Coordinates of C-alpha atoms in Angstrom, one line a residue:
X17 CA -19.2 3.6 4.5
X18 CA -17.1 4.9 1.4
X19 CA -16.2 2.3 -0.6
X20 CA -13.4 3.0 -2.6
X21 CA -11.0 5.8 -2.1
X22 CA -7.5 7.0 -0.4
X23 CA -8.0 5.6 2.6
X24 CA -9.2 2.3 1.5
X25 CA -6.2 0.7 0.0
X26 CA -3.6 0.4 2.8
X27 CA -0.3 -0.6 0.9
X28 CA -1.1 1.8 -2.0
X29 CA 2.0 3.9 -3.0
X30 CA 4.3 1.3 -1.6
X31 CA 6.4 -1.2 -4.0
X32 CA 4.4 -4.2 -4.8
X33 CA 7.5 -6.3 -5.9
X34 CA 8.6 -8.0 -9.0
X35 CA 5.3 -10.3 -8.8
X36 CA 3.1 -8.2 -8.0
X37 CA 4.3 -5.5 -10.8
X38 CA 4.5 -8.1 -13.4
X39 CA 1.1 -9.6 -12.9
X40 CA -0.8 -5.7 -12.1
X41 CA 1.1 -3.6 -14.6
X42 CA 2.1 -5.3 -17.6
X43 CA 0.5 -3.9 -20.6
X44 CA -1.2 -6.0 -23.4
X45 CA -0.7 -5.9 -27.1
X46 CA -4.0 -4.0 -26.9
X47 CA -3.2 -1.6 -24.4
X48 CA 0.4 -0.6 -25.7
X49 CA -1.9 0.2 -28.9
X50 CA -4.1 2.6 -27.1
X51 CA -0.8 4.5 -26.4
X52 CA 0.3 5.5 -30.3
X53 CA -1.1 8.9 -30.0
X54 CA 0.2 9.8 -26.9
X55 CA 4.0 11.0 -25.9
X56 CA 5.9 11.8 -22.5
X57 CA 4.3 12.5 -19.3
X58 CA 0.7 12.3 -21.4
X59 CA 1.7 8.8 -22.7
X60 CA 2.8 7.4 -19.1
X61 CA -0.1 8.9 -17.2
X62 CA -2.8 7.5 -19.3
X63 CA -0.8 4.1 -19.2
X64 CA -0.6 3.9 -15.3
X65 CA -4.0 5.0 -14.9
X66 CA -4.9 2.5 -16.8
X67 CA -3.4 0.1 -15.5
X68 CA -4.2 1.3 -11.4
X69 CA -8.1 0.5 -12.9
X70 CA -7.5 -3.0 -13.8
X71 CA -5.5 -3.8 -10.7
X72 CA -7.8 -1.7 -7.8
X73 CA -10.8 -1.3 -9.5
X74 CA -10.8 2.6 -9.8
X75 CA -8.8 5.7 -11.0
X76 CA -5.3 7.1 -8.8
X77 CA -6.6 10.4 -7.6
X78 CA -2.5 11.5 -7.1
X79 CA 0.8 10.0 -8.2
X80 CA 1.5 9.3 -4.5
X81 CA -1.0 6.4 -4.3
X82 CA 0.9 4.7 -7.1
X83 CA 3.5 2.3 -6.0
X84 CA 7.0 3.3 -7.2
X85 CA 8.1 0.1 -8.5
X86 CA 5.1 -0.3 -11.1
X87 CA 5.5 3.1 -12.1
X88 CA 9.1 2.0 -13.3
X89 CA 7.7 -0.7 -14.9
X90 CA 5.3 0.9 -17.2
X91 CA 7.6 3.5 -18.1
X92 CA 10.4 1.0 -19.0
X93 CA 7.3 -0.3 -21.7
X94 CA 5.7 3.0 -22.6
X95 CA 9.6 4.3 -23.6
X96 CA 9.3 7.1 -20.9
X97 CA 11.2 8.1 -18.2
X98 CA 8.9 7.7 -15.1
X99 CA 10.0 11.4 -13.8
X100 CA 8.3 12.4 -16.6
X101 CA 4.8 11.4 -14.5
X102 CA 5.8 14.1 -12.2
X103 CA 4.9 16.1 -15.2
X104 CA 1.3 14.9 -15.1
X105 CA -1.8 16.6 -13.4
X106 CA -4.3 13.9 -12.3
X107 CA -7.0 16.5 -12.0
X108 CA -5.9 18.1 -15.1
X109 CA -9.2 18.1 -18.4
X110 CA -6.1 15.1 -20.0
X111 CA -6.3 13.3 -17.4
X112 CA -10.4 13.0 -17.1
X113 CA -9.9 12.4 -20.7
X114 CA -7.6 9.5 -20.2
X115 CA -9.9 8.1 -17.6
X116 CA -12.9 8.0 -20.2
X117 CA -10.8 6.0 -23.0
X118 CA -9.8 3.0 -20.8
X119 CA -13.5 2.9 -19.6
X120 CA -14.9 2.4 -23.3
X121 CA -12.1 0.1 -24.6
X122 CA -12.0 -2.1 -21.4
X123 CA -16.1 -1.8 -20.3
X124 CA -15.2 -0.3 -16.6
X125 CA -17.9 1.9 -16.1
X126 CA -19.1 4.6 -12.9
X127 CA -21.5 2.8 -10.6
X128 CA -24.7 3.6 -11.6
X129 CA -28.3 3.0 -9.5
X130 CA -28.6 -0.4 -11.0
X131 CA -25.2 -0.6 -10.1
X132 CA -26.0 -0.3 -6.5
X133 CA -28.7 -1.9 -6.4
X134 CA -27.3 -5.4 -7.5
X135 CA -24.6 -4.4 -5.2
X136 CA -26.9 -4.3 -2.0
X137 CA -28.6 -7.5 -3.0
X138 CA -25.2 -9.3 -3.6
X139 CA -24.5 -8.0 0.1
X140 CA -27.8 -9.5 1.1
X141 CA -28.3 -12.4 -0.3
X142 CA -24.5 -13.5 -0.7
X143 CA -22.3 -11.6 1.8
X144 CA -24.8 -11.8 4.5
X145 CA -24.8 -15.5 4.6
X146 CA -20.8 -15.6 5.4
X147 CA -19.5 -12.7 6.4
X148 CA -20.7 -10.1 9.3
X149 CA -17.4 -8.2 9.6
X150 CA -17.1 -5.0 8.1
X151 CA -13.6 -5.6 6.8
X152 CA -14.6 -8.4 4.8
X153 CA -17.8 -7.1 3.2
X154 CA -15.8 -4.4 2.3
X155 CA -13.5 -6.3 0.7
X156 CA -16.2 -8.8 -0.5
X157 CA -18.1 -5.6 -1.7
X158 CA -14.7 -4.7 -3.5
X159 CA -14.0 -8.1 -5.4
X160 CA -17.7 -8.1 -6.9
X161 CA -17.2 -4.3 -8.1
X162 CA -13.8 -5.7 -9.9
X163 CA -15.6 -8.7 -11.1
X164 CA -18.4 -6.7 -12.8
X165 CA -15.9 -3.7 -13.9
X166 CA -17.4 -1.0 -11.3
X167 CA -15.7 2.1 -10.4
X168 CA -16.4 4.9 -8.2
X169 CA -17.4 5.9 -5.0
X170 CA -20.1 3.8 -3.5
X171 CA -21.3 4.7 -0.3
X172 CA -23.2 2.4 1.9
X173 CA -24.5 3.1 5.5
X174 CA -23.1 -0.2 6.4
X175 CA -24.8 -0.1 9.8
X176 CA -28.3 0.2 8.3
X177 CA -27.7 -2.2 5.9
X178 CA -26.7 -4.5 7.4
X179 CA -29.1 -4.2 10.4
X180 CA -32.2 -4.1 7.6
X181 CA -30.0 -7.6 6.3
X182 CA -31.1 -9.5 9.7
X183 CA -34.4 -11.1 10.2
X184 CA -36.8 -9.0 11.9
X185 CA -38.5 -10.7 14.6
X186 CA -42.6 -11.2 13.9
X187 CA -44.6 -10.1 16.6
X188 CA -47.6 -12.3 17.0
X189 CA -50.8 -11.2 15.5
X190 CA -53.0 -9.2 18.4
X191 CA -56.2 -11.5 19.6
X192 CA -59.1 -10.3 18.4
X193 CA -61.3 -8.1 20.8
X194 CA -64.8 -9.1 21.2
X195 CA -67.3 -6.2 20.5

């Protein structure tokens, strides 16, 4: 099971509403800082893509999967027009740039093997416990990446985890033969 990506955030691109903006993509003191060097579409990109981290936990891979209404809102802040983000390429060397400065002034980081593996045991010894739909680990899985400021793709065979989560059944020891 993939993690995070596309397909996982059903909603995504769609207006959030004036709550939903305020609370997702308002930028701090700090963060309105982090934008001095930057003007136009350069300036807006980096500022929603910052702000899509802190709100789903990873990067926008397009401009489509950003809801229009929040996109409006950060460019009313940043002093852009929010055509101008038609202007930026997502994939673009900028734009993997702009990905690595929100990572080292906020402490989001790629999922690394440690990563993963206190994910798994979270999903073990926490999840397990409560939850045995996929839905909801997923989303269980998703809140605990947020909480520790994980990114990325982490793929899970959710079957064979969670079938290696259940107690295995002991089979009684064999009788001894006599010889």
């Amino acid at each position: 099971m993939l993690i995070t990506g596309v397909a996982e955030w059903a909603g995504v691109g769609r207006d959030l509403g004036l709550d939903g903006v305020v609370d997702h993509f308002t930028l701090s003191g700090d963060e309105a800082g982090w934008l001095r060097n930057k003007t136009g579409a350069t300036r807006l990109g980096f500022a929603v893509q910052l702000k899509f981290l802190t709100w789903r936990g990873r990067f926008p891979e397009m401009r489509l999967e950003l809801p229009p209404d929040a996109v409006e809102h950060v460019a009313k802040q940043v002093g852009v027009a929010a055509s101008e983000l038609g202007f930026y390429d997502f994939t673009s060397r900028v734009a993997k740039r702009h990905r690595s400065e929100p990572r080292d002034l906020t402490g989001w980081h790629e999922c690394s093997k440690t990563d993963l593996v206190k994910l798994v045991s979270h999903l073990v010894d926490v999840i397990w416990h409560d939850e045995r739909r996929e839905e909801q680990v997923r989303a269980e899985l998703l809140r605990q990446m947020r909480v520790d400021l994980i990114y990325g793709e982490v793929r899970l065979n959710m079957g064979r985890r969670l079938q290696l989560a259940q107690p295995v059944p002991q089979e009684p020891d064999p009788e001894p033969t006599a010889t």
